[in-house]
Coordinates of C-alpha atoms in Angstrom, one line a residue:
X1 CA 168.3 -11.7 256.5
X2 CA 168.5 -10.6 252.5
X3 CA 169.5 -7.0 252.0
X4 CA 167.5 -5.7 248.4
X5 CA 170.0 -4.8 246.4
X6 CA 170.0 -1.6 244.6
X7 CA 168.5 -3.3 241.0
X8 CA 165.7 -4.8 242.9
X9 CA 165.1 -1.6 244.7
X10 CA 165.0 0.4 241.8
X11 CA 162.1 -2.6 240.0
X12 CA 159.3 -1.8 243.1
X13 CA 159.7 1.8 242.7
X14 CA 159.1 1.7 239.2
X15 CA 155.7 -0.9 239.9
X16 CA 154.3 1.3 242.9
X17 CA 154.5 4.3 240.6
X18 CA 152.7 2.2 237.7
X19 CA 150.1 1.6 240.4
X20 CA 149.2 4.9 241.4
X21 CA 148.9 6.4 238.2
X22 CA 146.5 3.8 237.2
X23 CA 144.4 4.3 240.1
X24 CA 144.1 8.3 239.7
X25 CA 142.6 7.7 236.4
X26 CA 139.8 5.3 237.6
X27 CA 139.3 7.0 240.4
X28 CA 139.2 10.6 238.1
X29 CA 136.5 9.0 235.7
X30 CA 134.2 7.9 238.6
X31 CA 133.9 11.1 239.8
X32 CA 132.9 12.6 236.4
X33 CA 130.2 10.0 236.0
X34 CA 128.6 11.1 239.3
X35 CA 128.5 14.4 238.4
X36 CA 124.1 13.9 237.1
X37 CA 120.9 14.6 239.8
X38 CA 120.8 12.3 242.4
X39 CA 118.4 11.7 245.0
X40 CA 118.7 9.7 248.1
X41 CA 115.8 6.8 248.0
X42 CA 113.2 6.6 251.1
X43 CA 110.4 4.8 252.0
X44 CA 106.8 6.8 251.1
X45 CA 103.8 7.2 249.0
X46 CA 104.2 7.2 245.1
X47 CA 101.9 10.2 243.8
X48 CA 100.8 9.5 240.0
X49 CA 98.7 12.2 238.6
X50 CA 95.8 11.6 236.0
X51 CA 95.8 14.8 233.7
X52 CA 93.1 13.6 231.2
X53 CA 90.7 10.7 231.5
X54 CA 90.7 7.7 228.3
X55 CA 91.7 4.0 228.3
X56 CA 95.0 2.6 226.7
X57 CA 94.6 0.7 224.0
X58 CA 97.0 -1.1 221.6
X59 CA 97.8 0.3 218.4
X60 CA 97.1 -2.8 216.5
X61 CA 94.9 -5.0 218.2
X62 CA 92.9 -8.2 217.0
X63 CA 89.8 -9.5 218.2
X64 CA 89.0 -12.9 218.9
X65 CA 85.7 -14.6 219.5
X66 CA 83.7 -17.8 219.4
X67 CA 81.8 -18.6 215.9
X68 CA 80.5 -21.3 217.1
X69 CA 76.4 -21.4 216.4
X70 CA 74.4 -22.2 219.7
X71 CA 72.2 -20.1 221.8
X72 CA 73.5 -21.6 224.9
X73 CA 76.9 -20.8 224.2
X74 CA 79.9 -23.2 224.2
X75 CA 82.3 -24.7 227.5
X76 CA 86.2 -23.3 227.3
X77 CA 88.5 -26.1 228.3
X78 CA 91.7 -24.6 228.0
X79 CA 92.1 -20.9 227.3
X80 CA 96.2 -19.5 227.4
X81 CA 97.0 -17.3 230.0
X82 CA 96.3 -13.4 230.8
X83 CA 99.7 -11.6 229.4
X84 CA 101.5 -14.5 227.8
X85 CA 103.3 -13.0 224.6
X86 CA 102.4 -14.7 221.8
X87 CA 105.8 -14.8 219.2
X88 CA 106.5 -15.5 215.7
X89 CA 107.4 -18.9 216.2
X90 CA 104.0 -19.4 217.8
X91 CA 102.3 -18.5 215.1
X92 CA 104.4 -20.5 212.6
X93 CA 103.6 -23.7 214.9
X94 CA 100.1 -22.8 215.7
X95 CA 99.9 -21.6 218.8
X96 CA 96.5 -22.4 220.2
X97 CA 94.9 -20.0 222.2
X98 CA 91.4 -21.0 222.9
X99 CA 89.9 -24.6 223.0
X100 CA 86.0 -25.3 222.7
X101 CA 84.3 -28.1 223.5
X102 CA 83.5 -29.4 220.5
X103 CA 81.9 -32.8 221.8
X104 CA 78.5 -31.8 220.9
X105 CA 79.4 -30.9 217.0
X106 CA 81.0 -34.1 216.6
X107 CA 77.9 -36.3 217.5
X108 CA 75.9 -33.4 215.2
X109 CA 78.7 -34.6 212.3
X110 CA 78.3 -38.3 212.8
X111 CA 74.4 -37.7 213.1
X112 CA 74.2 -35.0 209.7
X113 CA 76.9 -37.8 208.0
X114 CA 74.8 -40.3 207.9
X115 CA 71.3 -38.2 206.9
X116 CA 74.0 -37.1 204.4
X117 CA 74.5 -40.5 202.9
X118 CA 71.1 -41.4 203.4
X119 CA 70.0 -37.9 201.2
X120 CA 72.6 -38.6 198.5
X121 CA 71.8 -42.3 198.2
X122 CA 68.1 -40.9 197.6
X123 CA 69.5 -38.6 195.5
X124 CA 71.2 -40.7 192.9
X125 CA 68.4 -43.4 193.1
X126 CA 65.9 -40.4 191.9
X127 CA 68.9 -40.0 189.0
X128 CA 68.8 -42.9 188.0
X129 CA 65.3 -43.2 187.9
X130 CA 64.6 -40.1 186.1
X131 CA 67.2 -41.6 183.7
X132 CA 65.2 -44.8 183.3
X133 CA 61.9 -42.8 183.1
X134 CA 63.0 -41.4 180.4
X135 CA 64.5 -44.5 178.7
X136 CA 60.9 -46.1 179.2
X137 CA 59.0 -43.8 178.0
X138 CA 60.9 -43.5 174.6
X139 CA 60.4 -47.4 174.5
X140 CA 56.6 -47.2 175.3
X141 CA 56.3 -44.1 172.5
X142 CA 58.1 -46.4 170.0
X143 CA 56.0 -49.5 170.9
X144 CA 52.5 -46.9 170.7
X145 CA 53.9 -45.8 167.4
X146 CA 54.4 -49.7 166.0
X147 CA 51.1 -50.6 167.0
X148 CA 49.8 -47.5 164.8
X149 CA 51.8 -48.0 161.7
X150 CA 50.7 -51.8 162.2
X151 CA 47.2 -51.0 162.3
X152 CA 47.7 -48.7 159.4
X153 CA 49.4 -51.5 157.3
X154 CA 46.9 -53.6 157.9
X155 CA 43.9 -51.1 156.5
X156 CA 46.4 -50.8 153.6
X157 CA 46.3 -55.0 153.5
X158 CA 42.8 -54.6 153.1
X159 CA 42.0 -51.7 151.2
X160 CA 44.6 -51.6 149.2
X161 CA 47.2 -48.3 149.8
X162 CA 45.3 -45.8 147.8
X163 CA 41.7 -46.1 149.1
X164 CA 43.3 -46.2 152.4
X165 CA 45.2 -43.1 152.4
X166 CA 42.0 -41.4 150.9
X167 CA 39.6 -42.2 153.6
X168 CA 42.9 -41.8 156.6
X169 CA 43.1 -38.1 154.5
X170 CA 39.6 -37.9 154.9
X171 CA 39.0 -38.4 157.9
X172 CA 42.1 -36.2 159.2
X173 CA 44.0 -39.5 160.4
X174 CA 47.3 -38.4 158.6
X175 CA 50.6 -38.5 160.1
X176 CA 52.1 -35.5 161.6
X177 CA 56.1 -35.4 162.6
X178 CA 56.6 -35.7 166.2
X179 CA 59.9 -36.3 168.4
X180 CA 61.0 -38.9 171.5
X181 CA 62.4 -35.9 173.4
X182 CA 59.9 -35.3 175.7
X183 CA 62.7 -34.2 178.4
X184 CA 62.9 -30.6 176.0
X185 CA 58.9 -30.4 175.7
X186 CA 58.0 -31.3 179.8
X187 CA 60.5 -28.5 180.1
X188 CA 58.8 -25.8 178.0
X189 CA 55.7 -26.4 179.5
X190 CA 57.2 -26.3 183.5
X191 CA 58.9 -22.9 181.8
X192 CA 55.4 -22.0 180.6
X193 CA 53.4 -22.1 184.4
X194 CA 56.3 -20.6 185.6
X195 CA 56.3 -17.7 183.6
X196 CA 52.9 -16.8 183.5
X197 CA 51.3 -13.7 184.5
X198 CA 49.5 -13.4 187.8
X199 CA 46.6 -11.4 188.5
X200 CA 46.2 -9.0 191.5
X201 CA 44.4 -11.5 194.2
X202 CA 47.1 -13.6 193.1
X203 CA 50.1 -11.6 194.1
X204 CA 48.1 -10.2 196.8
X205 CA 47.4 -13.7 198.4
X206 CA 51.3 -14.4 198.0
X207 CA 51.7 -10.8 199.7
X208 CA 50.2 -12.4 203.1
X209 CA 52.3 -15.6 202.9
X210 CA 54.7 -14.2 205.8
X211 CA 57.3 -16.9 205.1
X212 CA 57.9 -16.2 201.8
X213 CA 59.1 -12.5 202.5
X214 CA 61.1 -13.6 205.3
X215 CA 65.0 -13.0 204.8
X216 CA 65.3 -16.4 205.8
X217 CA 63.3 -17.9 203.1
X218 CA 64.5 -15.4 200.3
X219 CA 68.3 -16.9 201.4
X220 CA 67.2 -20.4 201.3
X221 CA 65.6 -20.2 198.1
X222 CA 68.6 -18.0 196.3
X223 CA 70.9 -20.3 197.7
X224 CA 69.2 -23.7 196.8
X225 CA 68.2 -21.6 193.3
X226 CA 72.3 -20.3 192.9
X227 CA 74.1 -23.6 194.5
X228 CA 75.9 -25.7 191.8
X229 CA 76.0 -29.8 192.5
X230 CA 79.8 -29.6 191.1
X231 CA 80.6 -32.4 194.2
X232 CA 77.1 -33.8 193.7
X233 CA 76.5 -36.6 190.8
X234 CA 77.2 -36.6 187.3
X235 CA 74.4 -34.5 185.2
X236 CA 71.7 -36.4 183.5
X237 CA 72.3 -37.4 179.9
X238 CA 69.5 -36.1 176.9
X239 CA 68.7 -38.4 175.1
X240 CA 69.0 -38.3 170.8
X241 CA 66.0 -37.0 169.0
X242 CA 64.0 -39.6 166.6
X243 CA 61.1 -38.6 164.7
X244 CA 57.8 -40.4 164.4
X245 CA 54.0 -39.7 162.3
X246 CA 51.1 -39.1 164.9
X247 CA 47.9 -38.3 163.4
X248 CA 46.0 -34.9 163.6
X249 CA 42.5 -35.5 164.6
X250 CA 42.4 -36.0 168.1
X251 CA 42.9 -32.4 169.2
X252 CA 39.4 -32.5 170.5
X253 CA 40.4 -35.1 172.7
X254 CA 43.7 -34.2 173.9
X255 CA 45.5 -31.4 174.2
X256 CA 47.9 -30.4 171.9
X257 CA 50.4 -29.0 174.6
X258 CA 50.3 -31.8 176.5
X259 CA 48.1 -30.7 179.2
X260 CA 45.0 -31.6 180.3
X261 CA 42.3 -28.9 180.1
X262 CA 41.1 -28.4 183.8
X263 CA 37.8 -26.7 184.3
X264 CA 37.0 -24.8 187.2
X265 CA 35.7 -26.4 190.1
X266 CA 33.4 -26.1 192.8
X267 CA 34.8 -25.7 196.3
X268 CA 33.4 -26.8 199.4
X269 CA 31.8 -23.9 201.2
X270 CA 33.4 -23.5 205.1
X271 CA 30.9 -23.2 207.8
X272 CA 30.9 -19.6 208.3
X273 CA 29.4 -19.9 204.6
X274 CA 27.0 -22.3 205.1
X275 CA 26.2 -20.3 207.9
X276 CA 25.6 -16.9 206.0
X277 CA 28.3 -14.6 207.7
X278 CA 31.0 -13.2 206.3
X279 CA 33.2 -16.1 206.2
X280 CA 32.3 -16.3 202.0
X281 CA 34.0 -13.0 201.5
X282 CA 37.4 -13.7 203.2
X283 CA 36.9 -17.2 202.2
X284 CA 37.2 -15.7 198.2
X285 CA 40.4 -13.3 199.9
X286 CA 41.9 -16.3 201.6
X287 CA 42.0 -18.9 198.7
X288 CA 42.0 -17.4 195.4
X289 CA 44.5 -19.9 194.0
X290 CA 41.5 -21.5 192.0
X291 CA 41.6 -19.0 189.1
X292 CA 44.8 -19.5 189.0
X293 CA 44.9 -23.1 187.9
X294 CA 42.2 -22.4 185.2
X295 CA 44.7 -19.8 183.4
X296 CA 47.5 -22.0 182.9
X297 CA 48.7 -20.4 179.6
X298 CA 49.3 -22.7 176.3
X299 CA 52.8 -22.6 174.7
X300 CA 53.2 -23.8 171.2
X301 CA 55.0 -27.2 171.5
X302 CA 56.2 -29.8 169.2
X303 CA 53.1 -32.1 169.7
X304 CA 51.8 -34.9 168.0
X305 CA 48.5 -33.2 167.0
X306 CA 47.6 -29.9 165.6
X307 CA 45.8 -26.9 167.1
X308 CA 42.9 -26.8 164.4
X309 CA 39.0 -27.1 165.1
X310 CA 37.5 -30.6 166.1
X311 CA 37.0 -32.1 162.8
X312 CA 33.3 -32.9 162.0
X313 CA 32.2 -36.6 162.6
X314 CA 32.4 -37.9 159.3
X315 CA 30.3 -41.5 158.8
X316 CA 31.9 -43.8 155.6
X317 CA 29.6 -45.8 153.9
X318 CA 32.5 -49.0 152.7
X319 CA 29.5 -50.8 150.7
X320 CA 30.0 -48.2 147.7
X321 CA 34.4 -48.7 147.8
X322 CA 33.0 -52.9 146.7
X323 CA 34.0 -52.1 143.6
X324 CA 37.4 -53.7 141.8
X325 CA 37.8 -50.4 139.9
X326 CA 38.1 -48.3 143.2
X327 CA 39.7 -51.1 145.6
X328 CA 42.9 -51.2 145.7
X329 CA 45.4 -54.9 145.6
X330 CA 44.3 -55.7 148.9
X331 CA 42.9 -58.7 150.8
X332 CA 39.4 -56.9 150.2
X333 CA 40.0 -57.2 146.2
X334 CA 40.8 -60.8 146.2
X335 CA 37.8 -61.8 148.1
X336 CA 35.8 -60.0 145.9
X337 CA 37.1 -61.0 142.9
X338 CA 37.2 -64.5 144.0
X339 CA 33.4 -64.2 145.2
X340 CA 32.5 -62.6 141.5
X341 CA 34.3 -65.5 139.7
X342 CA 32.7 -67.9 141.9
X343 CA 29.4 -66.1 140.7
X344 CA 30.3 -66.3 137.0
X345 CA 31.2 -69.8 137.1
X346 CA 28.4 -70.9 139.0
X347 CA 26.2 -68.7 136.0
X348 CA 28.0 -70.3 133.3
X349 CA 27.9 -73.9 134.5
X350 CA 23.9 -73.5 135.0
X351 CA 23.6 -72.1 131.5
X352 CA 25.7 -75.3 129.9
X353 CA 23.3 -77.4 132.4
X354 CA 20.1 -75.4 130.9
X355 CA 21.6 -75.8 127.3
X356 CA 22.3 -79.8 127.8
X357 CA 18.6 -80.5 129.3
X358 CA 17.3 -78.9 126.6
X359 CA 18.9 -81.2 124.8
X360 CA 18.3 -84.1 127.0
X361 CA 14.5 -83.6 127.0
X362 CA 14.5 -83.4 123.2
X363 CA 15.8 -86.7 122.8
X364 CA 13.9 -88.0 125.7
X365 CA 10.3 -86.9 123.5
X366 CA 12.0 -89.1 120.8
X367 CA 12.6 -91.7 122.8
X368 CA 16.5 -92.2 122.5
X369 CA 17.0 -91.5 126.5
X370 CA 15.4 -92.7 129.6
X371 CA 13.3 -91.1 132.6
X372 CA 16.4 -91.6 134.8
X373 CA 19.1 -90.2 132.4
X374 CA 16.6 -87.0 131.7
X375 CA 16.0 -86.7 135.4
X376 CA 20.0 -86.4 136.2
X377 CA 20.1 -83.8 133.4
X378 CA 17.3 -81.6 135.7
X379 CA 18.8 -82.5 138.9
X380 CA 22.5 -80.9 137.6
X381 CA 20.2 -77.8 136.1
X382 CA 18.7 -77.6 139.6
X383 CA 22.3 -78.2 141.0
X384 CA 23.6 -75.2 139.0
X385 CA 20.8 -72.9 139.7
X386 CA 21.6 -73.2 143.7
X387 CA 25.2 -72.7 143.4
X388 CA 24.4 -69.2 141.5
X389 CA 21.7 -68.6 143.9
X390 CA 24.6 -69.1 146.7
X391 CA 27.3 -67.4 145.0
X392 CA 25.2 -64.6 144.7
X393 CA 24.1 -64.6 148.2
X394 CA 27.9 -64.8 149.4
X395 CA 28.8 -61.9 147.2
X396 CA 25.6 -59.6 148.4
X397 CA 26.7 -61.0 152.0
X398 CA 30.2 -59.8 151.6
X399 CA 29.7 -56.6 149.8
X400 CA 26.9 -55.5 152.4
X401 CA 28.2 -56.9 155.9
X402 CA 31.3 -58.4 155.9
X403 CA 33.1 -55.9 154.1
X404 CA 32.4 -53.0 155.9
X405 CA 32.1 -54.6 159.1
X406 CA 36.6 -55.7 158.1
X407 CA 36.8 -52.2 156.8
X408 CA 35.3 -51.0 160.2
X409 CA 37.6 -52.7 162.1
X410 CA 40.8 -52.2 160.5
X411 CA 40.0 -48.2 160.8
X412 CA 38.8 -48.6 164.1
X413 CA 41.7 -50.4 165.4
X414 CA 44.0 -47.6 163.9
X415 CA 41.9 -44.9 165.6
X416 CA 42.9 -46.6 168.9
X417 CA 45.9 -47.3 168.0
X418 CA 46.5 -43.0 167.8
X419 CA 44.6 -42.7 170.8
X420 CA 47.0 -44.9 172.4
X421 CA 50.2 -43.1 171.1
X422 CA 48.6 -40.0 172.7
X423 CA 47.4 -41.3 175.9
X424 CA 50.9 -42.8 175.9
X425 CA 52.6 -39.6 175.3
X426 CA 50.6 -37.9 178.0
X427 CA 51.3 -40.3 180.5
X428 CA 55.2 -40.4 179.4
X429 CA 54.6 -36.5 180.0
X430 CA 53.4 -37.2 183.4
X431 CA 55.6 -39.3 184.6
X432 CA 58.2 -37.2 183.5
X433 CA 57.0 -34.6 185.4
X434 CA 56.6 -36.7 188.8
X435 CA 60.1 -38.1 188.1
X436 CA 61.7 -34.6 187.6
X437 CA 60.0 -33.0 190.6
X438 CA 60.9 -36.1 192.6
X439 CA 64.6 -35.1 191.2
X440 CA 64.6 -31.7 191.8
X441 CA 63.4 -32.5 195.5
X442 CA 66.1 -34.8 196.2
X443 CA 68.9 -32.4 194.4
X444 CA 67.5 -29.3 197.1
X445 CA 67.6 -32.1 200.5
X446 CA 70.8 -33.3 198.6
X447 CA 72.1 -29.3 198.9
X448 CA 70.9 -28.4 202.0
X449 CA 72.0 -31.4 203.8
X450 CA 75.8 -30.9 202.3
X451 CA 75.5 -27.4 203.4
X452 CA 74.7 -28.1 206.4
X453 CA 77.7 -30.9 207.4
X454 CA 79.9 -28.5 205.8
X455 CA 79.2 -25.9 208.2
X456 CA 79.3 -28.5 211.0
X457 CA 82.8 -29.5 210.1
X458 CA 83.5 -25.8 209.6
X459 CA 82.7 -25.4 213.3
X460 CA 84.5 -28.2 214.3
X461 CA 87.7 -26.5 212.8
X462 CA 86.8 -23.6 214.7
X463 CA 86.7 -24.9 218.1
X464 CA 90.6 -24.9 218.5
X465 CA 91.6 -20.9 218.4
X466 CA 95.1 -20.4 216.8
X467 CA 97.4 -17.4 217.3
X468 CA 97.3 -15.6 213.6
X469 CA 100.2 -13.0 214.5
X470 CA 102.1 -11.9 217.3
X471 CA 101.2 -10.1 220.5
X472 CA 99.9 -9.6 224.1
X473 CA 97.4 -11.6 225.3
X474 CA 94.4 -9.7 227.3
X475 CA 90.9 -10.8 228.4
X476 CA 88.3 -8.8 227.2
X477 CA 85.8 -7.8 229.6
X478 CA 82.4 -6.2 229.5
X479 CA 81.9 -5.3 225.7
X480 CA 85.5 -5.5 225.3
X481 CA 85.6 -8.9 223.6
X482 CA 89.6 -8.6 222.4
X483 CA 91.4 -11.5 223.7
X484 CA 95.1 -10.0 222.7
X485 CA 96.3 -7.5 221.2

């Protein structure tokens, strides 16, 4: 047995001490902390009083909903749970809240891809051929106006160039400045129905049309007026400007602003006309569009023929222009001179003939030539009288027949010739016109049918419904259409 000795004794007095003094001060600071209300805890009712009626809402809340277009609505195939809290990182990866089906707008995007690429396909071909029409018709307007100055040339050949400018003057056949770009003048004349005025029937017949003052219609047309073709194909090129002489006579038979003079026309009565009710009355209230093609208004263009009165037919009498002192050097004046010296040979050969049987028949009374040498000199006297009488004939022939009937010709086939450059030009005009409306129909499918894959792939994007800041997710119910807050 060990005895403690009195150094060890004195060591576990000193630690029990230690001991109790920390254990009085934990046990002193527990009691102060249990000095607050208590209340022992039993099983009963909990009793929650409603002092005033209302709904809790969040103080910032954000509402989510479908955009997809459809009337029968649009399948949820995954959709995150009631309560989940939606954190900053899941909106930094894209937390996706809602997912759509969105099988049926992709077979609408591979359906409207391909009407897409069918319209744009139609869209540059009607380009390109508005390009080409335009190419054409300055070809066929250069080819119309080389037939005329051809034709002209040739009266010139003919007459000569100063008789031929007199009767072209004359007859109001003179040149008049006119330009290729036809693109500028179809436009001014498209500007010109556009703009003009309408009478009261007129805007009261367009006051019935119920589509055109639907909201619908007034969008579709501001936004096919307003879109731009910036992702479309290039712009059409203009071409340059050339000038080019078209005569001035034919405003009787052509327009001079390119447009063809339409008359009014009869319309085919309906049966309640025939029939004598009152069908002819709302008939005239239903349809009075026909006045309104008569009134076309005419806008000053740069035409190839004047706006002056019909000129006067004017018949030329080319029998009194036989003459060398008013003919020009043309082929006319050599034929006639040749024709006159012809003449005057033939005259001065029979009167040398006349003069040596004269002679002849003087020494044939005195007996120094024979019967047959005398009778040679009559035959070449007879000879040279039917060479005048021929040359004469020829000369009458040409002056009388074939010289107007050339002269005829030559003017008549520049006369066509102008009413070819015209007929040309108005047909250019036409098909101009076709091939721009054909254009501008294409360009509006070409719009619409971009707009609408746009939108298509717009609702594709907007099948899968990200988290855009953080929050509680809640279902909305009712009218309540939040889906977290």
């Amino acid at each position: 047995m060990t005895f403690l000795t009195k150094k060890s004794i004195i060591k576990l007095i000193i630690i029990c001490l230690v001991c109790f003094v920390v254990l009085f001060v934990f046990i002193r600071k527990g009691s102060r902390a249990d000095t607050g209300a208590t209340f022992t805890a039993k099983k009963g009712n909990l009793v929650i009083s409603v002092l005033q009626g209302g709904s809790v809402e969040a103080l910032e809340s954000q509402q989510i909903r479908s955009e997809i277009k459809g009337y029968q609505g649009t399948r949820i195939l995954n959709i995150v749970e009631e309560g989940y809290l939606v954190t900053e990182d899941d909106v930094k990866n894209g937390k996706i809240l809602v997912e759509l089906d969105s099988s049926d707008l992709e077979q609408r995007i591979i359906t409207q891809e391909v009407q897409f690429q069918s319209t744009l396909s139609t869209y540059i071909e009607a380009q390109k051929a508005y390009e080409i029409q335009l190419n054409q018709n300055e070809s066929d307007l250069k080819a119309a106006e080389l037939n005329v100055r051809f034709a002209l040339m040739d009266l010139e050949k003919y007459l000569g160039d100063k008789l031929a400018n007199e009767i072209v003057k004359m007859l109001g056949l003179e040149l008049k400045p006119f330009s290729y770009d036809l693109e500028a003048e179809e436009t001014e004349l498209l500007e010109a129905a556009l703009t003009q005025p309408t009478d009261s029937k007129n805007s009261q017949f367009r006051e019935q049309l119920p589509f055109q003052q639907s909201p619908g219609f007034l969008s579709r047309t501001n936004q096919l007026q307003g879109a731009d073709a910036e992702s479309g194909p290039r712009p059409l090129r203009r071409p340059g400007q050339q000038q080019m002489d078209v005569p001035a006579r034919f405003t009787n038979q052509f327009g001079a602003d390119g447009s063809t003079n339409v008359g009014p026309r009869r319309m085919r009565p309906s049966r309640q006309q025939m029939s004598g009710t009152n069908g002819q009355s709302a008939f005239r209230q239903e349809f009075p569009m026909s006045n309104q093609i008569t009134n076309l208004p005419k806008k000053e263009i740069n035409s190839p023929v004047t706006k002056t009165n019909p000129a006067p037919a004017i018949k030329i009498d080319f029998t009194k222009y036989a003459d060398t002192n008013l003919l020009g050097d043309g082929a006319a004046m050599q034929q006639l001179r040749n024709l006159q010296n012809n003449l005057i040979l033939a005259q001065q050969e029979l009167s040398l003939n006349q003069i040596h049987y004269e002679g002849s028949l003087k020494l044939y009374t005195n007996k120094f030539l024979t019967k047959n040498e005398l009778d040679n000199e009559e035959l070449s006297v007879k000879k040279s009288r039917l060479q005048v009488q021929r040359s004469q004939t020829e000369l009458d022939l040409f002056i009388k027949y074939e010289f107007p009937k050339t002269a005829e010709d030559y003017l008549s086939k520049y006369e066509e010739a102008l009413r070819s450059l015209e007929r040309t030009r108005k047909e250019a005009l036409s098909k101009l016109a076709q091939a721009r409306a054909r254009l501008k129909s294409a360009e509006n499918r070409f719009r619409i049918e971009r707009s609408q894959l746009e939108d298509l792939r717009d609702q594709y994007q907007k099948c899968k419904i990200k988290a855009l800041r953080p929050g509680l997710v809640v279902y909305g119910g009712g009218d309540d259409r939040r889906f977290y807050s």
